[in-house]
PDB file of C-alpha atoms in Angstrom:
ATOM      1  CA  ASP A 357       2.832   7.458  20.235  1.00  0.00           C
ATOM      2  CA  GLY A 358       1.256   4.618  18.242  1.00  0.00           C
ATOM      3  CA  GLY A 359       2.434   3.650  14.804  1.00  0.00           C
ATOM      4  CA  ILE A 360       4.781   1.698  12.590  1.00  0.00           C
ATOM      5  CA  THR A 361       8.486   2.382  12.489  1.00  0.00           C
ATOM      6  CA  GLN A 362      11.005   1.237   9.925  1.00  0.00           C
ATOM      7  CA  SER A 363      14.771   1.462  10.144  1.00  0.00           C
ATOM      8  CA  PRO A 364      17.046   2.457   8.721  1.00  0.00           C
ATOM      9  CA  LYS A 365      15.699   5.153   6.434  1.00  0.00           C
ATOM     10  CA  TYR A 366      18.506   4.463   3.941  1.00  0.00           C
ATOM     11  CA  LEU A 367      20.491   1.253   3.593  1.00  0.00           C
ATOM     12  CA  PHE A 368      23.428   0.415   1.387  1.00  0.00           C
ATOM     13  CA  ARG A 369      24.210  -3.127   0.365  1.00  0.00           C
ATOM     14  CA  LYS A 370      27.427  -4.477  -1.057  1.00  0.00           C
ATOM     15  CA  GLU A 371      27.494  -7.287  -3.584  1.00  0.00           C
ATOM     16  CA  GLY A 372      26.939 -10.684  -1.961  1.00  0.00           C
ATOM     17  CA  GLN A 373      25.842  -9.185   1.332  1.00  0.00           C
ATOM     18  CA  ASN A 374      22.666  -9.962   3.267  1.00  0.00           C
ATOM     19  CA  VAL A 375      20.943  -6.985   4.852  1.00  0.00           C
ATOM     20  CA  THR A 376      18.012  -6.789   7.257  1.00  0.00           C
ATOM     21  CA  LEU A 377      15.294  -4.151   7.289  1.00  0.00           C
ATOM     22  CA  SER A 378      13.510  -3.554  10.570  1.00  0.00           C
ATOM     23  CA  CYS A 379       9.768  -3.073  11.025  1.00  0.00           C
ATOM     24  CA  GLU A 380       8.113  -2.548  14.403  1.00  0.00           C
ATOM     25  CA  GLN A 381       4.502  -1.729  15.268  1.00  0.00           C
ATOM     26  CA  ASN A 382       2.791  -0.891  18.552  1.00  0.00           C
ATOM     27  CA  LEU A 383      -0.748  -0.919  17.174  1.00  0.00           C
ATOM     28  CA  ASN A 384      -1.406  -4.458  18.451  1.00  0.00           C
ATOM     29  CA  HIS A 385      -2.137  -5.582  14.900  1.00  0.00           C
ATOM     30  CA  ASP A 386      -2.009  -9.281  14.128  1.00  0.00           C
ATOM     31  CA  ALA A 387      -1.082  -9.021  10.447  1.00  0.00           C
ATOM     32  CA  MET A 388       2.074  -7.498   8.990  1.00  0.00           C
ATOM     33  CA  TYR A 389       3.267  -7.104   5.411  1.00  0.00           C
ATOM     34  CA  TRP A 390       6.320  -6.224   3.331  1.00  0.00           C
ATOM     35  CA  TYR A 391       6.048  -4.504  -0.033  1.00  0.00           C
ATOM     36  CA  ARG A 392       8.554  -3.454  -2.634  1.00  0.00           C
ATOM     37  CA  GLN A 393       8.052  -0.311  -4.708  1.00  0.00           C
ATOM     38  CA  ASP A 394      10.132   0.419  -7.789  1.00  0.00           C
ATOM     39  CA  PRO A 395      10.321   3.955  -9.259  1.00  0.00           C
ATOM     40  CA  GLY A 396       7.005   5.082 -10.721  1.00  0.00           C
ATOM     41  CA  GLN A 397       5.395   1.755  -9.908  1.00  0.00           C
ATOM     42  CA  GLY A 398       2.795   0.384  -7.553  1.00  0.00           C
ATOM     43  CA  LEU A 399       3.407  -1.901  -4.581  1.00  0.00           C
ATOM     44  CA  ARG A 400       4.271  -5.565  -4.901  1.00  0.00           C
ATOM     45  CA  LEU A 401       3.833  -7.946  -1.974  1.00  0.00           C
ATOM     46  CA  ILE A 402       6.958  -9.765  -0.795  1.00  0.00           C
ATOM     47  CA  TYR A 403       5.828 -11.591   2.359  1.00  0.00           C
ATOM     48  CA  TYR A 404       3.028 -11.322   4.858  1.00  0.00           C
ATOM     49  CA  SER A 405       2.245 -12.716   8.276  1.00  0.00           C
ATOM     50  CA  GLN A 406      -1.215 -13.030   9.771  1.00  0.00           C
ATOM     51  CA  ILE A 407      -0.074 -14.345  13.135  1.00  0.00           C
ATOM     52  CA  VAL A 408       3.088 -14.825  15.188  1.00  0.00           C
ATOM     53  CA  ASN A 409       5.361 -17.670  14.029  1.00  0.00           C
ATOM     54  CA  ASP A 410       3.590 -17.936  10.683  1.00  0.00           C
ATOM     55  CA  PHE A 411       4.122 -16.182   7.356  1.00  0.00           C
ATOM     56  CA  GLN A 412       3.353 -16.660   3.672  1.00  0.00           C
ATOM     57  CA  LYS A 413       5.091 -15.766   0.444  1.00  0.00           C
ATOM     58  CA  GLY A 414       3.705 -12.931  -1.584  1.00  0.00           C
ATOM     59  CA  ASP A 415       4.109 -12.324  -5.290  1.00  0.00           C
ATOM     60  CA  ILE A 416       7.876 -11.662  -5.327  1.00  0.00           C
ATOM     61  CA  ALA A 417       9.361 -13.617  -2.391  1.00  0.00           C
ATOM     62  CA  GLU A 418      12.443 -14.966  -4.178  1.00  0.00           C
ATOM     63  CA  GLY A 419      15.647 -13.583  -2.686  1.00  0.00           C
ATOM     64  CA  TYR A 420      13.943 -12.430   0.521  1.00  0.00           C
ATOM     65  CA  SER A 421      13.318 -13.993   3.931  1.00  0.00           C
ATOM     66  CA  VAL A 422      11.318 -12.961   7.003  1.00  0.00           C
ATOM     67  CA  SER A 423      10.641 -14.006  10.573  1.00  0.00           C
ATOM     68  CA  ARG A 424       7.781 -13.296  12.964  1.00  0.00           C
ATOM     69  CA  GLU A 425       8.922 -14.217  16.457  1.00  0.00           C
ATOM     70  CA  LYS A 426       7.055 -11.359  18.113  1.00  0.00           C
ATOM     71  CA  LYS A 427       3.737  -9.730  17.327  1.00  0.00           C
ATOM     72  CA  GLU A 428       5.359  -6.304  17.178  1.00  0.00           C
ATOM     73  CA  SER A 429       8.218  -7.148  14.841  1.00  0.00           C
ATOM     74  CA  PHE A 430       8.512  -8.397  11.247  1.00  0.00           C
ATOM     75  CA  PRO A 431      12.070  -8.014   9.930  1.00  0.00           C
ATOM     76  CA  LEU A 432      12.868  -8.533   6.244  1.00  0.00           C
ATOM     77  CA  THR A 433      16.217  -9.892   5.089  1.00  0.00           C
ATOM     78  CA  VAL A 434      17.331  -9.154   1.556  1.00  0.00           C
ATOM     79  CA  THR A 435      19.676 -11.977   0.681  1.00  0.00           C
ATOM     80  CA  SER A 436      22.485 -12.130  -1.853  1.00  0.00           C
ATOM     81  CA  ALA A 437      20.139 -14.187  -4.042  1.00  0.00           C
ATOM     82  CA  GLN A 438      18.100 -11.035  -4.740  1.00  0.00           C
ATOM     83  CA  LYS A 439      19.926  -9.761  -7.808  1.00  0.00           C
ATOM     84  CA  ASN A 440      18.088  -6.457  -8.162  1.00  0.00           C
ATOM     85  CA  PRO A 441      17.406  -5.231  -4.633  1.00  0.00           C
ATOM     86  CA  THR A 442      17.477  -1.478  -5.281  1.00  0.00           C
ATOM     87  CA  ALA A 443      13.982  -0.272  -4.377  1.00  0.00           C
ATOM     88  CA  PHE A 444      11.841   1.376  -1.730  1.00  0.00           C
ATOM     89  CA  TYR A 445      10.574  -1.081   0.881  1.00  0.00           C
ATOM     90  CA  LEU A 446       7.360  -0.493   2.797  1.00  0.00           C
ATOM     91  CA  CYS A 447       6.133  -2.346   5.845  1.00  0.00           C
ATOM     92  CA  ALA A 448       2.472  -2.352   6.826  1.00  0.00           C
ATOM     93  CA  SER A 449       0.232  -3.776   9.515  1.00  0.00           C
ATOM     94  CA  SER A 450      -3.473  -4.504   9.550  1.00  0.00           C
ATOM     95  CA  ASN A 451      -6.293  -4.878  12.029  1.00  0.00           C
ATOM     96  CA  SER A 452      -8.213  -7.091   9.573  1.00  0.00           C
ATOM     97  CA  GLY A 453      -9.545  -3.941   7.984  1.00  0.00           C
ATOM     98  CA  SER A 454      -7.300  -1.197   6.724  1.00  0.00           C
ATOM     99  CA  GLN A 455      -3.552  -1.449   6.284  1.00  0.00           C
ATOM    100  CA  TYR A 456      -1.316   1.202   7.815  1.00  0.00           C
ATOM    101  CA  PHE A 457       2.179   1.834   6.555  1.00  0.00           C
ATOM    102  CA  GLY A 458       5.564   2.705   7.962  1.00  0.00           C
ATOM    103  CA  PRO A 459       7.708   5.479   6.457  1.00  0.00           C
ATOM    104  CA  GLY A 460       9.770   3.083   4.310  1.00  0.00           C
ATOM    105  CA  THR A 461      13.411   2.118   3.776  1.00  0.00           C
ATOM    106  CA  ARG A 462      15.343   3.035   0.655  1.00  0.00           C
ATOM    107  CA  LEU A 463      17.791   0.243  -0.261  1.00  0.00           C
ATOM    108  CA  LEU A 464      20.669   1.010  -2.585  1.00  0.00           C
ATOM    109  CA  VAL A 465      23.378  -1.259  -3.934  1.00  0.00           C
ATOM    110  CA  LEU A 466      27.011  -0.125  -3.827  1.00  0.00           C
TER     111      LEU A 466
ATOM    112  CA  ALA B 669      -6.772 -13.374 -10.913  1.00  0.00           C
ATOM    113  CA  GLN B 670      -7.834 -10.341  -8.957  1.00  0.00           C
ATOM    114  CA  THR B 671      -6.679  -7.093 -10.497  1.00  0.00           C
ATOM    115  CA  VAL B 672      -6.976  -3.370  -9.899  1.00  0.00           C
ATOM    116  CA  THR B 673      -6.764  -1.001 -12.858  1.00  0.00           C
ATOM    117  CA  GLN B 674      -6.163   2.729 -12.754  1.00  0.00           C
ATOM    118  CA  SER B 675      -6.501   4.016 -16.280  1.00  0.00           C
ATOM    119  CA  GLN B 676      -5.141   7.528 -15.681  1.00  0.00           C
ATOM    120  CA  PRO B 677      -1.345   7.480 -15.180  1.00  0.00           C
ATOM    121  CA  GLU B 678      -1.198  11.240 -14.622  1.00  0.00           C
ATOM    122  CA  MET B 679      -3.597  14.163 -14.139  1.00  0.00           C
ATOM    123  CA  SER B 680      -3.342  17.887 -13.509  1.00  0.00           C
ATOM    124  CA  VAL B 681      -5.984  20.261 -12.183  1.00  0.00           C
ATOM    125  CA  GLN B 682      -6.082  23.824 -10.935  1.00  0.00           C
ATOM    126  CA  GLU B 683      -6.246  24.498  -7.242  1.00  0.00           C
ATOM    127  CA  ALA B 684      -9.826  24.637  -5.889  1.00  0.00           C
ATOM    128  CA  GLU B 685     -11.192  22.527  -8.742  1.00  0.00           C
ATOM    129  CA  THR B 686     -12.792  19.117  -8.341  1.00  0.00           C
ATOM    130  CA  VAL B 687     -11.034  16.069  -9.745  1.00  0.00           C
ATOM    131  CA  THR B 688     -12.092  12.446 -10.122  1.00  0.00           C
ATOM    132  CA  LEU B 689      -9.656   9.530 -10.236  1.00  0.00           C
ATOM    133  CA  SER B 690     -10.858   6.302 -11.829  1.00  0.00           C
ATOM    134  CA  CYS B 691     -10.412   2.749 -10.599  1.00  0.00           C
ATOM    135  CA  THR B 692     -11.850  -0.569 -11.706  1.00  0.00           C
ATOM    136  CA  TYR B 693     -11.229  -3.961 -10.206  1.00  0.00           C
ATOM    137  CA  ASP B 694     -11.921  -7.572 -10.962  1.00  0.00           C
ATOM    138  CA  THR B 695     -12.972 -10.178  -8.412  1.00  0.00           C
ATOM    139  CA  SER B 696     -15.450 -12.985  -7.950  1.00  0.00           C
ATOM    140  CA  GLU B 697     -15.743 -12.302  -4.215  1.00  0.00           C
ATOM    141  CA  ASN B 698     -18.845 -10.669  -2.795  1.00  0.00           C
ATOM    142  CA  ASN B 699     -17.514  -9.231   0.447  1.00  0.00           C
ATOM    143  CA  TYR B 700     -14.346  -7.161   0.335  1.00  0.00           C
ATOM    144  CA  TYR B 701     -12.835  -3.783   1.120  1.00  0.00           C
ATOM    145  CA  LEU B 702     -11.685  -1.064  -1.230  1.00  0.00           C
ATOM    146  CA  PHE B 703      -9.240   1.706  -0.414  1.00  0.00           C
ATOM    147  CA  TRP B 704      -7.646   4.820  -1.771  1.00  0.00           C
ATOM    148  CA  TYR B 705      -4.135   5.579  -0.550  1.00  0.00           C
ATOM    149  CA  LYS B 706      -2.162   8.770  -1.072  1.00  0.00           C
ATOM    150  CA  GLN B 707       1.618   8.788  -1.456  1.00  0.00           C
ATOM    151  CA  PRO B 708       3.061  12.333  -1.342  1.00  0.00           C
ATOM    152  CA  PRO B 709       6.696  13.094  -2.242  1.00  0.00           C
ATOM    153  CA  SER B 710       7.731  11.952   1.243  1.00  0.00           C
ATOM    154  CA  ARG B 711       6.669   8.461   0.047  1.00  0.00           C
ATOM    155  CA  GLN B 712       4.651   7.805   3.199  1.00  0.00           C
ATOM    156  CA  MET B 713       1.527   5.833   2.265  1.00  0.00           C
ATOM    157  CA  ILE B 714      -1.519   7.465   3.799  1.00  0.00           C
ATOM    158  CA  LEU B 715      -4.968   5.926   3.909  1.00  0.00           C
ATOM    159  CA  VAL B 716      -7.420   8.389   2.400  1.00  0.00           C
ATOM    160  CA  ILE B 717     -10.700   6.513   2.440  1.00  0.00           C
ATOM    161  CA  ARG B 718     -12.121   3.014   2.580  1.00  0.00           C
ATOM    162  CA  GLN B 719     -15.346   1.361   1.448  1.00  0.00           C
ATOM    163  CA  GLU B 720     -16.871  -1.909   2.590  1.00  0.00           C
ATOM    164  CA  ALA B 721     -18.477  -3.706  -0.344  1.00  0.00           C
ATOM    165  CA  TYR B 722     -21.584  -4.629   1.642  1.00  0.00           C
ATOM    166  CA  LYS B 723     -22.379  -0.959   2.263  1.00  0.00           C
ATOM    167  CA  GLN B 724     -24.378   0.762  -0.436  1.00  0.00           C
ATOM    168  CA  GLN B 725     -23.673   4.240   0.879  1.00  0.00           C
ATOM    169  CA  ASN B 726     -20.600   5.867  -0.607  1.00  0.00           C
ATOM    170  CA  ALA B 727     -17.852   6.684   1.894  1.00  0.00           C
ATOM    171  CA  THR B 728     -16.844  10.301   2.488  1.00  0.00           C
ATOM    172  CA  GLU B 729     -13.971  11.875   4.420  1.00  0.00           C
ATOM    173  CA  ASN B 730     -14.104  15.665   4.382  1.00  0.00           C
ATOM    174  CA  ARG B 731     -13.175  16.723   0.819  1.00  0.00           C
ATOM    175  CA  PHE B 732     -12.728  13.127  -0.339  1.00  0.00           C
ATOM    176  CA  SER B 733     -15.594  10.937  -1.479  1.00  0.00           C
ATOM    177  CA  VAL B 734     -16.003   7.806  -3.538  1.00  0.00           C
ATOM    178  CA  ASN B 735     -18.438   6.618  -6.164  1.00  0.00           C
ATOM    179  CA  PHE B 736     -18.735   2.892  -5.560  1.00  0.00           C
ATOM    180  CA  GLN B 737     -20.526   0.951  -8.274  1.00  0.00           C
ATOM    181  CA  LYS B 738     -20.418  -2.695  -7.189  1.00  0.00           C
ATOM    182  CA  ALA B 739     -22.049  -4.205 -10.257  1.00  0.00           C
ATOM    183  CA  ALA B 740     -19.694  -2.313 -12.551  1.00  0.00           C
ATOM    184  CA  LYS B 741     -16.728  -3.010 -10.223  1.00  0.00           C
ATOM    185  CA  SER B 742     -15.862   0.650 -10.249  1.00  0.00           C
ATOM    186  CA  PHE B 743     -14.479   2.709  -7.366  1.00  0.00           C
ATOM    187  CA  SER B 744     -13.630   6.301  -8.263  1.00  0.00           C
ATOM    188  CA  LEU B 745     -12.266   8.958  -5.900  1.00  0.00           C
ATOM    189  CA  LYS B 746     -13.516  12.532  -5.996  1.00  0.00           C
ATOM    190  CA  ILE B 747     -11.437  15.304  -4.455  1.00  0.00           C
ATOM    191  CA  SER B 748     -13.381  18.527  -3.979  1.00  0.00           C
ATOM    192  CA  ASP B 749     -11.840  21.974  -3.568  1.00  0.00           C
ATOM    193  CA  SER B 750      -8.430  20.553  -4.386  1.00  0.00           C
ATOM    194  CA  GLN B 751      -5.430  21.931  -2.502  1.00  0.00           C
ATOM    195  CA  LEU B 752      -1.717  22.081  -3.296  1.00  0.00           C
ATOM    196  CA  GLY B 753      -1.125  19.502  -0.572  1.00  0.00           C
ATOM    197  CA  ASP B 754      -3.212  17.008  -2.502  1.00  0.00           C
ATOM    198  CA  THR B 755      -0.376  16.660  -5.012  1.00  0.00           C
ATOM    199  CA  ALA B 756       0.663  13.005  -4.743  1.00  0.00           C
ATOM    200  CA  MET B 757       0.435   9.535  -6.210  1.00  0.00           C
ATOM    201  CA  TYR B 758      -2.930   7.962  -5.517  1.00  0.00           C
ATOM    202  CA  PHE B 759      -3.331   4.212  -5.342  1.00  0.00           C
ATOM    203  CA  CYS B 760      -6.584   2.307  -5.504  1.00  0.00           C
ATOM    204  CA  ALA B 761      -6.483  -0.985  -3.611  1.00  0.00           C
ATOM    205  CA  PHE B 762      -8.640  -4.052  -3.023  1.00  0.00           C
ATOM    206  CA  ARG B 763      -8.504  -6.348   0.022  1.00  0.00           C
ATOM    207  CA  ASN B 764      -9.487  -9.946  -0.597  1.00  0.00           C
ATOM    208  CA  ARG B 765     -10.742 -12.666   1.741  1.00  0.00           C
ATOM    209  CA  ASP B 766      -7.158 -13.828   2.416  1.00  0.00           C
ATOM    210  CA  ASP B 767      -6.385 -10.398   3.882  1.00  0.00           C
ATOM    211  CA  LYS B 768      -4.056  -9.565   0.989  1.00  0.00           C
ATOM    212  CA  ILE B 769      -4.271  -6.120  -0.532  1.00  0.00           C
ATOM    213  CA  ILE B 770      -3.834  -5.714  -4.288  1.00  0.00           C
ATOM    214  CA  PHE B 771      -2.782  -2.284  -5.501  1.00  0.00           C
ATOM    215  CA  GLY B 772      -3.283  -0.520  -8.798  1.00  0.00           C
ATOM    216  CA  LYS B 773      -0.313   1.103 -10.517  1.00  0.00           C
ATOM    217  CA  GLY B 774      -1.308   4.554  -9.335  1.00  0.00           C
ATOM    218  CA  THR B 775      -2.347   7.942 -10.697  1.00  0.00           C
ATOM    219  CA  ARG B 776       0.047  10.847 -10.316  1.00  0.00           C
ATOM    220  CA  LEU B 777      -2.015  13.933  -9.455  1.00  0.00           C
ATOM    221  CA  HIS B 778      -0.651  17.467  -9.806  1.00  0.00           C
ATOM    222  CA  ILE B 779      -2.541  20.373  -8.235  1.00  0.00           C
ATOM    223  CA  LEU B 780      -1.530  23.559 -10.025  1.00  0.00           C
ATOM    224  CA  PRO B 781      -1.473  26.967  -8.269  1.00  0.00           C
TER     225      PRO B 781
END
């Protein structure tokens, strides 16, 4: 079954804690992306990667980090430096045409 | 800067009616892609339709069609015979030469029974 998976569906973060959101795709896409969506808003690009072992900052990269060690995986770490992390996080991948999205992770701060 | 503007924050139409969602964009590029995405209450982003800028023919996907006006930088979405399941947020998006996609702020569409 081809697609993009994100885990967990819900994630709770304590103050000062780093948390990692998982994104996996089996579509053989080269490019992968992370977006943040705040309530009633559009999507803002955090980081993207066009090829393994390479990634670029998006519009709101501060307080986030990523890695791209495998083509299939693009995990996002929300660090303690991100002071307002509560949001819905969407991962996407692209075949140099359309982007396809995972189901998202809802991050909440305790 | 490249931007995507959706001027209708919210719309409501009766079931079975036709509705058109507006989108304008700004770019100096000549070759690019445009998309409409649907985000239902589940929050899953679903690709509805895409248009390559070099194609003059408007894209269609079943009940969904676009009116692409390249010179005017306009890309509206028409939903025919609207159904209750069409209720969702709709995002217009533009893909630039760097493979980044820029999204509009969305239009919340309500289909009324």
